[in-house]
mmCIF file of C-alpha atoms and ligand atoms in Angstrom:
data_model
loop_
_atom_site.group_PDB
_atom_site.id
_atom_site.type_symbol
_atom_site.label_atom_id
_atom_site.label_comp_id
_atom_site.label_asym_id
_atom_site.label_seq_id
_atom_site.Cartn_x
_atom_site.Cartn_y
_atom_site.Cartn_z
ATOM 1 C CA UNK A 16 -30.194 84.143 13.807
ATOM 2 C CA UNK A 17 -29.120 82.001 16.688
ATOM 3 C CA UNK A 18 -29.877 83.172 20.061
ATOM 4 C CA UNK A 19 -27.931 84.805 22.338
ATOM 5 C CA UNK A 20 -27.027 82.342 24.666
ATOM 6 C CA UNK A 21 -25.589 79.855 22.074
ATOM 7 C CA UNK A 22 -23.687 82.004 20.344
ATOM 8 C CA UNK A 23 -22.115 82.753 23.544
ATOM 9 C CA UNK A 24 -21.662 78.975 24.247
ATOM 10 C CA UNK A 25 -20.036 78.798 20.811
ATOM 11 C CA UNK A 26 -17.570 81.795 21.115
ATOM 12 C CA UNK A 27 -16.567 81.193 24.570
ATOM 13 C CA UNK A 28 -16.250 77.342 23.257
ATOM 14 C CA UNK A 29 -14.159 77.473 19.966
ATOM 15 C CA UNK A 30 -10.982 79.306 21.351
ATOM 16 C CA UNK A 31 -10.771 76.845 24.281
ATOM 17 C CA UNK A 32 -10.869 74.155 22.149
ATOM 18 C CA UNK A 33 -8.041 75.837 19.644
ATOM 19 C CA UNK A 34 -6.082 75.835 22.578
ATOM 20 C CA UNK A 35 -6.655 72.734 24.257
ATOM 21 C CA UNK A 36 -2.795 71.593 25.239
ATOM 22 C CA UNK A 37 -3.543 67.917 25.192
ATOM 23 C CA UNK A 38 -5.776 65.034 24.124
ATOM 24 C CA UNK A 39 -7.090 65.115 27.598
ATOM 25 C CA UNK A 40 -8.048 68.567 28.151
ATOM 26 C CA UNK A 41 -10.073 68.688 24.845
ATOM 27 C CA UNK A 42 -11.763 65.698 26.504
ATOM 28 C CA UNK A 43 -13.139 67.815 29.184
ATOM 29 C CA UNK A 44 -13.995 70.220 27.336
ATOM 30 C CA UNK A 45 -15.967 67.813 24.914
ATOM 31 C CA UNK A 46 -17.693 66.438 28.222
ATOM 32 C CA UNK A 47 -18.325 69.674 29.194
ATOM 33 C CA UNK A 48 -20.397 70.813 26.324
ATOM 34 C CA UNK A 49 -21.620 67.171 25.078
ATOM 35 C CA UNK A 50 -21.201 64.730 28.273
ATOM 36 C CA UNK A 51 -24.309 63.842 29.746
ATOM 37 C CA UNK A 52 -24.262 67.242 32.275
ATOM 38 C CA UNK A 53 -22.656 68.995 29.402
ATOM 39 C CA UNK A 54 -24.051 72.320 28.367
ATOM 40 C CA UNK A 55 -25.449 71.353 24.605
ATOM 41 C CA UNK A 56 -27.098 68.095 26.380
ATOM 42 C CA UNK A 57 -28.952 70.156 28.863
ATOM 43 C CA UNK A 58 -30.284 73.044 26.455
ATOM 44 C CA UNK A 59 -31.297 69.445 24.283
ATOM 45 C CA UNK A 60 -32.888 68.677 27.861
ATOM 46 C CA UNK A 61 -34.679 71.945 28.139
ATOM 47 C CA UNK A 62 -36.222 71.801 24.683
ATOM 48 C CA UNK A 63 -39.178 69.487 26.654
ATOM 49 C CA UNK A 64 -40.442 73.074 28.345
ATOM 50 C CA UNK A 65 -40.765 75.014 25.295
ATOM 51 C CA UNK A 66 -44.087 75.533 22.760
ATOM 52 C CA UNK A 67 -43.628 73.414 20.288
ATOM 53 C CA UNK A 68 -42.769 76.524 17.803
ATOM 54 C CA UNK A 69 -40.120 77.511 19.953
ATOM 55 C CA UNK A 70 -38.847 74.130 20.631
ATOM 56 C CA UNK A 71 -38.719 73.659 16.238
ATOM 57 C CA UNK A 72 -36.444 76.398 16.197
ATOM 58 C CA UNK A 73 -33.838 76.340 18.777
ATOM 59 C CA UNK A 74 -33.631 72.700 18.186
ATOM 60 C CA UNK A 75 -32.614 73.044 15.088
ATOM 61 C CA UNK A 76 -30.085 75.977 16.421
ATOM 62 C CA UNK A 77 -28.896 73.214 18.472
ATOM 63 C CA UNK A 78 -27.979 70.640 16.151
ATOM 64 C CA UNK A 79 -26.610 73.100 14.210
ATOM 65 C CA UNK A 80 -24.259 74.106 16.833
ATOM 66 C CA UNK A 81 -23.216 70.499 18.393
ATOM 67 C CA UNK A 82 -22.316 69.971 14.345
ATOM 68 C CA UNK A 83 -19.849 72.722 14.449
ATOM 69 C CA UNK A 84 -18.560 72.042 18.097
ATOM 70 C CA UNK A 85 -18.260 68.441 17.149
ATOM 71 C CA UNK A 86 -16.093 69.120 14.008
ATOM 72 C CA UNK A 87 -14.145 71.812 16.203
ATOM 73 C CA UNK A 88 -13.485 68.530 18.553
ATOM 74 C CA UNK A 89 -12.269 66.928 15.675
ATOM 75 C CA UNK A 90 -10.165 68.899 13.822
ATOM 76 C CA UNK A 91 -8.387 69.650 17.251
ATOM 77 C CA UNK A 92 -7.677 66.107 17.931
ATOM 78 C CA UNK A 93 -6.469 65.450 14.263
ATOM 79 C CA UNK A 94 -3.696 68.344 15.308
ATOM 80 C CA UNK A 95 -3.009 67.005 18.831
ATOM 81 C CA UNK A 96 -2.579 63.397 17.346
ATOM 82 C CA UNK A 97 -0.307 64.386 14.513
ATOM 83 C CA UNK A 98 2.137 66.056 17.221
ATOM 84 C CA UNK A 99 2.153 63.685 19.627
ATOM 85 C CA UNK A 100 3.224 61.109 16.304
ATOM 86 C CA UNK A 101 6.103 63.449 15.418
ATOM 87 C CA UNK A 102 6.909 63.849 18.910
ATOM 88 C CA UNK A 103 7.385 60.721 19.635
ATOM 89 C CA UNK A 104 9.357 59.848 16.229
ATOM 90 C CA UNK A 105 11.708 62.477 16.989
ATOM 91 C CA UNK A 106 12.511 60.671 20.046
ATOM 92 C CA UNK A 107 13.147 57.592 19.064
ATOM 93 C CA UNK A 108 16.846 57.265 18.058
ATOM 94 C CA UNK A 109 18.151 54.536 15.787
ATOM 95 C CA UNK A 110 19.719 51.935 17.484
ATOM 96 C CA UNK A 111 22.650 51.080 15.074
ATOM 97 C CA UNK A 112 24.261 48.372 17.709
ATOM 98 C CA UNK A 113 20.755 46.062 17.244
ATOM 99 C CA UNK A 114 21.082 42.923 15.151
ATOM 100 C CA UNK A 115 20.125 43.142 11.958
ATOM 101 C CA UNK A 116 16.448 41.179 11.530
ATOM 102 C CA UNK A 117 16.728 38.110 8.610
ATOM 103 C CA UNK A 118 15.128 38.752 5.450
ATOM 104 C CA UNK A 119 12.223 36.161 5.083
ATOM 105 C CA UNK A 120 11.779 35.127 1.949
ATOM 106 C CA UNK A 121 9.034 32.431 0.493
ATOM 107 C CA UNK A 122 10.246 29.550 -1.518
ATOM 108 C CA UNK A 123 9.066 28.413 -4.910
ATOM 109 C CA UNK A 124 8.210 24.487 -4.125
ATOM 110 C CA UNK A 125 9.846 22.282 -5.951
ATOM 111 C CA UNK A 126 6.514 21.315 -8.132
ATOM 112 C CA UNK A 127 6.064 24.512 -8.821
ATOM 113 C CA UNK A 128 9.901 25.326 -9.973
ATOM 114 C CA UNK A 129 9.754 21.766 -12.314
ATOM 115 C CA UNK A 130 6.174 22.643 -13.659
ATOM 116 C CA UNK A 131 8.032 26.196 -14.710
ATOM 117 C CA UNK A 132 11.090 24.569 -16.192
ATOM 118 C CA UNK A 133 9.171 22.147 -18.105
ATOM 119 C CA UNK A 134 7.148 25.367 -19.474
ATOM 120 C CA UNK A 135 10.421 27.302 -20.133
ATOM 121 C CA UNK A 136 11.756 24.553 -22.267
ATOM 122 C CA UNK A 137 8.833 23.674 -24.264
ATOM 123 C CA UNK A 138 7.856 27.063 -24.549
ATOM 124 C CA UNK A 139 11.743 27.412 -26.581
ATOM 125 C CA UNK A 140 9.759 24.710 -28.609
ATOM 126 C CA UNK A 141 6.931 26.932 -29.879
ATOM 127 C CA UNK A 142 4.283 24.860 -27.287
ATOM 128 C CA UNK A 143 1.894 26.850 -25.547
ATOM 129 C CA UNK A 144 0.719 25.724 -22.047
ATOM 130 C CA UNK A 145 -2.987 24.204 -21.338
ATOM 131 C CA UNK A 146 -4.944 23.570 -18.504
ATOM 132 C CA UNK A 147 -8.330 21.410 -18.257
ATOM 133 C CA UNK A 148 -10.348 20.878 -14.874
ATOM 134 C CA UNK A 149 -9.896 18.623 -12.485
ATOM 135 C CA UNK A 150 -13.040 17.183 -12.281
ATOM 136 C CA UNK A 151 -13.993 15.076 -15.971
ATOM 137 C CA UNK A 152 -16.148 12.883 -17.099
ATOM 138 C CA UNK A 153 -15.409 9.573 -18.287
ATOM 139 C CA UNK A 154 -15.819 10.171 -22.200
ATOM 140 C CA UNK A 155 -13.659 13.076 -22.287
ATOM 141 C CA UNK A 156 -10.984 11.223 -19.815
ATOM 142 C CA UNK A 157 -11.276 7.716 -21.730
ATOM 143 C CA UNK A 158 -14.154 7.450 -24.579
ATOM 144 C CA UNK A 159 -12.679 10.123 -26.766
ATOM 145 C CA UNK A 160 -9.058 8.867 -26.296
ATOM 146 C CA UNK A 161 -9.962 5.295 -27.226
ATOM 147 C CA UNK A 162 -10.444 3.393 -23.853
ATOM 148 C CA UNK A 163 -14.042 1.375 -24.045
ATOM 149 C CA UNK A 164 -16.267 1.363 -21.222
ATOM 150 C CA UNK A 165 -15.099 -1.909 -19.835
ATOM 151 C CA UNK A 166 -11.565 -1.540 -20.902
ATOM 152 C CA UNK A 167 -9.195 -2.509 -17.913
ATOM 153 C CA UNK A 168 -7.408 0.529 -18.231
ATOM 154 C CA UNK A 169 -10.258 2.273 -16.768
ATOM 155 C CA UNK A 170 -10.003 0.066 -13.836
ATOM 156 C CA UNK A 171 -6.123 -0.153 -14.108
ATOM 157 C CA UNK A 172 -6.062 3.678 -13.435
ATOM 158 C CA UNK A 173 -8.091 2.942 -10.489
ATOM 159 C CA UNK A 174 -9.722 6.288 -10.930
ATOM 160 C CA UNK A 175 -11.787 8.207 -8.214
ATOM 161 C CA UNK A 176 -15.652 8.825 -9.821
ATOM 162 C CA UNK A 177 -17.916 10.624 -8.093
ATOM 163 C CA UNK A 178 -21.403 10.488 -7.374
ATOM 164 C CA UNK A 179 -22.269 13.100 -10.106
ATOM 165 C CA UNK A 180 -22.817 13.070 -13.413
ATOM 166 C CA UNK A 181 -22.781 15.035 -16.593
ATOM 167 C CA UNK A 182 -25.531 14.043 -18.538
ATOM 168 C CA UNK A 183 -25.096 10.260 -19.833
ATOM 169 C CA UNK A 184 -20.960 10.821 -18.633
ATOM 170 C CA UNK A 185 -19.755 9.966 -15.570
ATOM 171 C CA UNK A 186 -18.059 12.655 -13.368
ATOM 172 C CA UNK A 187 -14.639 11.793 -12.383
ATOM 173 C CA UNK A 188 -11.076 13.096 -11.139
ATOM 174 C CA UNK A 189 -9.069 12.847 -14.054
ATOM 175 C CA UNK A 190 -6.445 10.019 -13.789
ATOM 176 C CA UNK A 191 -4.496 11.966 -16.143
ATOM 177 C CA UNK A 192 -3.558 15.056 -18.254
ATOM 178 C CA UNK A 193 -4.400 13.036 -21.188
ATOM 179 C CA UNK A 194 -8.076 14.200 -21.014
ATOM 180 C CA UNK A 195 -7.135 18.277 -21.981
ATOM 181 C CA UNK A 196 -5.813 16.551 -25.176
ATOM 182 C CA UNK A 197 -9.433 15.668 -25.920
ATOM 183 C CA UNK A 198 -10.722 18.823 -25.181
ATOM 184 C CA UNK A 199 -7.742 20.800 -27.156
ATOM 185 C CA UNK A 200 -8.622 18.826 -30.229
ATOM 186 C CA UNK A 201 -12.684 19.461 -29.709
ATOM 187 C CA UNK A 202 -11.988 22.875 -29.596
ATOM 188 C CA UNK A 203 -9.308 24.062 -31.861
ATOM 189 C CA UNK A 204 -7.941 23.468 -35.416
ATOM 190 C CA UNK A 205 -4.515 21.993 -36.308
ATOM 191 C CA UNK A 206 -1.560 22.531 -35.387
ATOM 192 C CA UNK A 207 -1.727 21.966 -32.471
ATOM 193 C CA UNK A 208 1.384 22.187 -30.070
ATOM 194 C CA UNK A 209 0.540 22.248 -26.583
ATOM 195 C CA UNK A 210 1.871 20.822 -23.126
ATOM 196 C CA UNK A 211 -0.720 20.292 -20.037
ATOM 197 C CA UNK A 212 0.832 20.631 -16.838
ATOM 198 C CA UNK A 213 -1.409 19.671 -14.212
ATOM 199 C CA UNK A 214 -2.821 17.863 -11.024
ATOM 200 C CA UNK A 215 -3.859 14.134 -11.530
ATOM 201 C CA UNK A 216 -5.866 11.819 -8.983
ATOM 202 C CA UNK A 217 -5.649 7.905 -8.757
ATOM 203 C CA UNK A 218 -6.341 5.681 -5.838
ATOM 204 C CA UNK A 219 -2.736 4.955 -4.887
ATOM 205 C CA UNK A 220 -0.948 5.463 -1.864
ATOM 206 C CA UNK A 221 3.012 5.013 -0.972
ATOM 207 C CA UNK A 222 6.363 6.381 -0.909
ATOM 208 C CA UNK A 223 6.203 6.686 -4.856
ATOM 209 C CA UNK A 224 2.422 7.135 -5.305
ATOM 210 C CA UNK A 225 0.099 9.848 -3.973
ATOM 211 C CA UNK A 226 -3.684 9.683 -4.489
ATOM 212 C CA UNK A 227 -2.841 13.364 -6.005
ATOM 213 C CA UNK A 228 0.011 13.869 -8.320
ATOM 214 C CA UNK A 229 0.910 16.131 -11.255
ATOM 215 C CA UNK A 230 2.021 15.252 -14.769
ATOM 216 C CA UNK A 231 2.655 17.150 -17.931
ATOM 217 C CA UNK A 232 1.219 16.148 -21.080
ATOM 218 C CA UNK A 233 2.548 16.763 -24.293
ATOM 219 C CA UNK A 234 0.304 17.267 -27.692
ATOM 220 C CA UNK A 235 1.449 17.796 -31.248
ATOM 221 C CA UNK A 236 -0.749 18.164 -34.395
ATOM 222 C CA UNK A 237 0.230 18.744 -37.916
ATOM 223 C CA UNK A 238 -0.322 17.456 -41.546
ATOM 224 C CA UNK A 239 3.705 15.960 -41.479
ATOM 225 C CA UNK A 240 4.292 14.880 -37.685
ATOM 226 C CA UNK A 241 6.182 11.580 -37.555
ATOM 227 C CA UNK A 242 7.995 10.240 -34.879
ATOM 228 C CA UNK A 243 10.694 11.559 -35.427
ATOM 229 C CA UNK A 244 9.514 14.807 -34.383
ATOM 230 C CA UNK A 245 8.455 13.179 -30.876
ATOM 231 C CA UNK A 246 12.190 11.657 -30.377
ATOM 232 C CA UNK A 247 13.684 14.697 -31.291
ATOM 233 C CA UNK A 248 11.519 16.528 -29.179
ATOM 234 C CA UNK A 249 11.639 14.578 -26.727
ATOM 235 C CA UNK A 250 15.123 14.101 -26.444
ATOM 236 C CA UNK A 251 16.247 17.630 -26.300
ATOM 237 C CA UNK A 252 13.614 17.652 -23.423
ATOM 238 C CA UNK A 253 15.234 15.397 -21.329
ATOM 239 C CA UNK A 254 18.437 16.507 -21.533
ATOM 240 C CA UNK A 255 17.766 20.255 -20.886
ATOM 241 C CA UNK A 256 15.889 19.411 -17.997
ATOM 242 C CA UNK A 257 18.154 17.307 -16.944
ATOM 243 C CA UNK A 258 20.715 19.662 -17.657
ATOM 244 C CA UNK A 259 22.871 16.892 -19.311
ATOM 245 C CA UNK A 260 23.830 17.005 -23.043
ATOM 246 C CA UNK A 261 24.820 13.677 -23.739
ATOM 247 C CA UNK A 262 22.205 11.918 -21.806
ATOM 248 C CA UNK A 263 21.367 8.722 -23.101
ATOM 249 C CA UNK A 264 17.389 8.089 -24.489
ATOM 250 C CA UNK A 265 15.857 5.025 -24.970
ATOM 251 C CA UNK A 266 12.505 4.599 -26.825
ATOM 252 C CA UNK A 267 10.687 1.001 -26.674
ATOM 253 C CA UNK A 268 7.758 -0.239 -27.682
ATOM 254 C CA UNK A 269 5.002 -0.187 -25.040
ATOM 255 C CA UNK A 270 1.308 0.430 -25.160
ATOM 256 C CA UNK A 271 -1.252 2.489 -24.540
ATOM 257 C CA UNK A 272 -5.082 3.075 -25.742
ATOM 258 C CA UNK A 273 -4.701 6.156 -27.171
ATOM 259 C CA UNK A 274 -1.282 5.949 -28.907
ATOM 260 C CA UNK A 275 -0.099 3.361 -31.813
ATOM 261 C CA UNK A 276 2.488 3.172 -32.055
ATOM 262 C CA UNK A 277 3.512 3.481 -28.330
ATOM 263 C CA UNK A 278 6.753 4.172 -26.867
ATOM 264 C CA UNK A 279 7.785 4.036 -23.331
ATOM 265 C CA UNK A 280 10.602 6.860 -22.892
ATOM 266 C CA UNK A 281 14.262 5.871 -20.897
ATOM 267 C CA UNK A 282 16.784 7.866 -19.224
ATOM 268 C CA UNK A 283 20.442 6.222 -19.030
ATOM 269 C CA UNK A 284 21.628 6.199 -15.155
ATOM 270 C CA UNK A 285 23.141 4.404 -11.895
ATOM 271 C CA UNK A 286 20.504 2.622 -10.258
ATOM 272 C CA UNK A 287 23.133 2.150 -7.429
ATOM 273 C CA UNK A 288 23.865 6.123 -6.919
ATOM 274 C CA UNK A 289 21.113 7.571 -8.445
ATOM 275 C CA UNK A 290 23.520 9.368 -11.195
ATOM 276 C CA UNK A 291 21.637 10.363 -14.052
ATOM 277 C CA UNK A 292 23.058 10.568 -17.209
ATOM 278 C CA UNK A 293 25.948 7.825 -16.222
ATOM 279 C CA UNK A 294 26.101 4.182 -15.783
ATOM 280 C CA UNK A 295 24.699 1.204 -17.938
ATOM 281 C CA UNK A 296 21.258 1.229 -16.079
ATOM 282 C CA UNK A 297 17.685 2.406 -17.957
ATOM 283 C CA UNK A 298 14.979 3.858 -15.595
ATOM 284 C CA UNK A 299 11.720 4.777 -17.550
ATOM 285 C CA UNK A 300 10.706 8.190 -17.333
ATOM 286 C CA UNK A 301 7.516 9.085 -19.647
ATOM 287 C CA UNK A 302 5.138 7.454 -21.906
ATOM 288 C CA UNK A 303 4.473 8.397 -25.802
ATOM 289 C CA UNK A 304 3.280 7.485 -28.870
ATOM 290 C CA UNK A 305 1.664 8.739 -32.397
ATOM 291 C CA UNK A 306 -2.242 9.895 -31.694
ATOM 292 C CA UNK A 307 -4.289 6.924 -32.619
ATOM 293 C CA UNK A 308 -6.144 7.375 -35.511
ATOM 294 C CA UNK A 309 -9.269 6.702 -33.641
ATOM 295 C CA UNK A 310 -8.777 9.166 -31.087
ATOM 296 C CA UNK A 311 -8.312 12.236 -34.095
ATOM 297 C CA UNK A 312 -11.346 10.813 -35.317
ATOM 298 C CA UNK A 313 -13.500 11.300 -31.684
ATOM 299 C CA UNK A 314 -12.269 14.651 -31.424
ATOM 300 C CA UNK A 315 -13.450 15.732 -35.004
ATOM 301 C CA UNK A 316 -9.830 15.872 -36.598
ATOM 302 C CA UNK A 317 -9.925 13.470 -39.700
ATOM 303 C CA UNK A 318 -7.083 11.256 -39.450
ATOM 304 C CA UNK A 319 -6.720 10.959 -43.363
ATOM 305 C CA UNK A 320 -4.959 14.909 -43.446
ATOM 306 C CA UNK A 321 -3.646 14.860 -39.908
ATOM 307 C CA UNK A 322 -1.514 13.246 -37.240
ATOM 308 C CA UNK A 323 0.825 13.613 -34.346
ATOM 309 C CA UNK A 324 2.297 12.404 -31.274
ATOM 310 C CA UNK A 325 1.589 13.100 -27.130
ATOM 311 C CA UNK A 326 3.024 12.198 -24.088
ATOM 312 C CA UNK A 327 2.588 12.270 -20.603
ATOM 313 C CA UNK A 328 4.925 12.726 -17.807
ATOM 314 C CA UNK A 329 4.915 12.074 -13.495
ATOM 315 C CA UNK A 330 6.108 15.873 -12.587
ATOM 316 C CA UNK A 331 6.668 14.597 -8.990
ATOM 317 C CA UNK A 332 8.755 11.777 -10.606
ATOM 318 C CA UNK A 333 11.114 13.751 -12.926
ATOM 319 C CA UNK A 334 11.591 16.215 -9.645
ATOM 320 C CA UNK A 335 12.439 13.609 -7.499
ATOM 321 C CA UNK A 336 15.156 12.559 -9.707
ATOM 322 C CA UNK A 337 16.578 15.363 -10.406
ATOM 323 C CA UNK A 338 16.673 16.845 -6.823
ATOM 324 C CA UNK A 339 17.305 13.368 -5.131
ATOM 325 C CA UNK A 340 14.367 13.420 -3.088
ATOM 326 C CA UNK A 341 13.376 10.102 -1.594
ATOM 327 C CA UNK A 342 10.050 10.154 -0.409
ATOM 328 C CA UNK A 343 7.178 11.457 -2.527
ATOM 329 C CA UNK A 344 4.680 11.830 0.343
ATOM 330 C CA UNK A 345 7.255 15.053 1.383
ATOM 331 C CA UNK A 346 6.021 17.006 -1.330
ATOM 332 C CA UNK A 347 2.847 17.598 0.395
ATOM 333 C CA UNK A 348 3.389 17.829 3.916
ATOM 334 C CA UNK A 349 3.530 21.776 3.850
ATOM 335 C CA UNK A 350 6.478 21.254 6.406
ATOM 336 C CA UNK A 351 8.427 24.816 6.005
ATOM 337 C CA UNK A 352 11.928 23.255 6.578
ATOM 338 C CA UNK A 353 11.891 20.548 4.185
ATOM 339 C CA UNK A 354 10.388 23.528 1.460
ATOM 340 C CA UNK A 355 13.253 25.687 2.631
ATOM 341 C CA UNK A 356 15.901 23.241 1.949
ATOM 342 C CA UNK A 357 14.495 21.648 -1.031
ATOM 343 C CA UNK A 358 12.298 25.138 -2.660
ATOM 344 C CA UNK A 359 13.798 27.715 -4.783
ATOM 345 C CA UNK A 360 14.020 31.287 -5.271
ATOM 346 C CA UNK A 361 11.526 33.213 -6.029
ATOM 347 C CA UNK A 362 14.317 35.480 -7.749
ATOM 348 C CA UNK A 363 16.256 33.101 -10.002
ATOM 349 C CA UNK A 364 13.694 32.200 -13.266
ATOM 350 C CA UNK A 365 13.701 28.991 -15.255
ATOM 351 C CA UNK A 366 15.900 29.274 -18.341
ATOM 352 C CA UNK A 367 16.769 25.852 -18.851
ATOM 353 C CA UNK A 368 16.531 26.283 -22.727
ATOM 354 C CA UNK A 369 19.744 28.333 -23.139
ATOM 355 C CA UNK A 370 22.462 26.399 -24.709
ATOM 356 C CA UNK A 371 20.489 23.588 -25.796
HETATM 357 N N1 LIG B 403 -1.716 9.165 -20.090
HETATM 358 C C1 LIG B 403 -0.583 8.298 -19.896
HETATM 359 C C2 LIG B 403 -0.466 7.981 -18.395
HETATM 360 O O1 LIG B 403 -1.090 8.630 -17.617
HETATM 361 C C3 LIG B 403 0.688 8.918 -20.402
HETATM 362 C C4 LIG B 403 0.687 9.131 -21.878
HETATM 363 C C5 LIG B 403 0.239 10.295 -22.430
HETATM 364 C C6 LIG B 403 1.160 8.147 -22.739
HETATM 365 C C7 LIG B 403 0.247 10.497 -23.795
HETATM 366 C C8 LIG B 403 1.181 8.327 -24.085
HETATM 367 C C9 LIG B 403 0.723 9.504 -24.615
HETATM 368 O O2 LIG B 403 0.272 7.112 -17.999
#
């Protein structure tokens, strides 16, 4: 049983507090019971002059009632808060004569929006999308896909290696999405029909070349691909991205490591006005070609029962052209105008498949 005094000190307490009008008169009453002259703090005080069997117990009466006092204090405030809130709602009138406040909305950058249209239209295709790491080492980015060690194109690509390796491989930023078609082929069993959008790294710098770019890479594997799979494939690509059903394709013979044969891919247009899809001029636009045999062979798929076709793609390139933007380097200068006048909604999706 508590003694007499604090149960006093607790029923004279509790009923103030319940009534306590405001947030500042419940503060004086908490200062008067637990301020530093309050009345709990100076019966703590007093405990000093007690035997120490005495002092055991009404200490522990204390605590016992600061706890409830304390939670009284509490509760109270909780109420006197909660008022105050509606209170103050309730006088706050809508202002119907303010102007309204703009919806800000983000914008899908154009990257972004051309790496999603290229998905949506493959994806109408049956291809699934890939994605490899950044960082590579040179076997997986060049061995496997046929480029010796002292091949130029190694140099040509004037890739970025880094002081790191993995095992006997070099570590390097891929130059190219090329290096996920190794890995896809390590790892899986034909078919194959997949397209690699991605970020790329080579030491370039310019209105037309950043030292970090994208492209999309295209892989197909079967027992019956031919190449004329890849140009019908490839054609319907361009013109549904494009959005341009008669636009002329032209496929000539090029070369690359990994591909034989090779086929550069071009786009009829206007060199003067930029007009795709009209005029007598060619611009090239992607690079192709049947899977060397040697490179099935690296990646454990046996060239005898199997072949196929890739290609690769700038994504900053085919945006460019299709949005009439100038100046690569704008893509990634995180400047919110330029992304507001050249992004997209988030709202409108990429269905650039329908009707082709
Ligand atoms: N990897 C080539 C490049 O980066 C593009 C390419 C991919 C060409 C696949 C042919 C086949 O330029």
């Amino acid at each position: 049983m508590p003694s007499d005094d604090l149960n006093t000190m607790l029923s004279d307490a509790l009923p103030k507090i319940g009534a306590a009008a405001d947030i500042e008169a419940l503060e004086d009453i908490r200062v008067s019971l637990l301020g530093k002259a309050g009345m709990i703090t100076l019966a703590m005080k007093g405990l000093g002059g007690l035997d120490p069997e005495a002092r055991k117990a009404r200490g522990a009466e204390l605590n016992v009632l600061k706890t409830e006092l304390t939670e009284a204090l509490a509760a109270r405030r909780g109420t006197l808060e909660a008022a105050a809130l509606e209170a103050r709602l309730a006088a706050q009138k809508i202002d119907i004569s303010a102007p309204p406040r703009p919806e800000v909305t983000g914008a899908i950058h154009p990257i972004s929006r051309t790496m999603e249209e290229i998905a949506a239209i493959f994806g109408a295709q049956g291809f699934a999308v890939k994605e490899g790491p950044d960082i590579e080492d040179d076997w997986t980015a060049f061995g496997a896909l046929n480029i010796p060690v002292h091949h130029p194109a190694r140099a040509m690509m004037d890739t970025f290696y880094l002081n790191a390796a993995f095992g006997d491989r070099r570590a390097l930023l891929r130059p190219h999405t090329s290096s996920v078609q190794t890995r896809t082929m390590l790892s899986e069993t034909p078919p194959i029909r997949i397209i690699v959008p991605g970020r790329t790294y080579r030491s370039d710098h310019d209105a037309t070349h950043s030292p970090m770019f994208h492209q999309c890479e295209g892989l197909v594997i079967g027992k019956d691909i031919t190449l004329g799979h890849l140009k019908g494939c490839l054609i319907d690509f361009l013109r549904a991205y494009f959005d341009a059903p008669g636009l002329p394709v032209r496929f000539r013979a090029s070369y690359f490591p990994f591909t034989e044969p090779s086929m550069e891919v071009d786009i009829g247009w206007n060199r003067k006005t930029g007009e795709i899809g009209k005029g007598g001029d060619w611009l090239e636009i992607l690079g192709s070609g049947m899977v060397h045999a040697n490179v099935l062979a690296n990646c454990g798929i046996d060239p005898r029962e199997f072949q196929g076709f890739a290609f690769g793609m700038g994504i900053e390139r085919v945006t460019m052209l299709k949005h009439g933007i100038a100046d690569l380097r704008l893509f990634y200068e995180s400047d919110v105008r330029w992304l507001r006048h050249y992004g997209f909604s988030p709202l409108a999706p990429a269905m650039l498949h329908e009707g082709f």
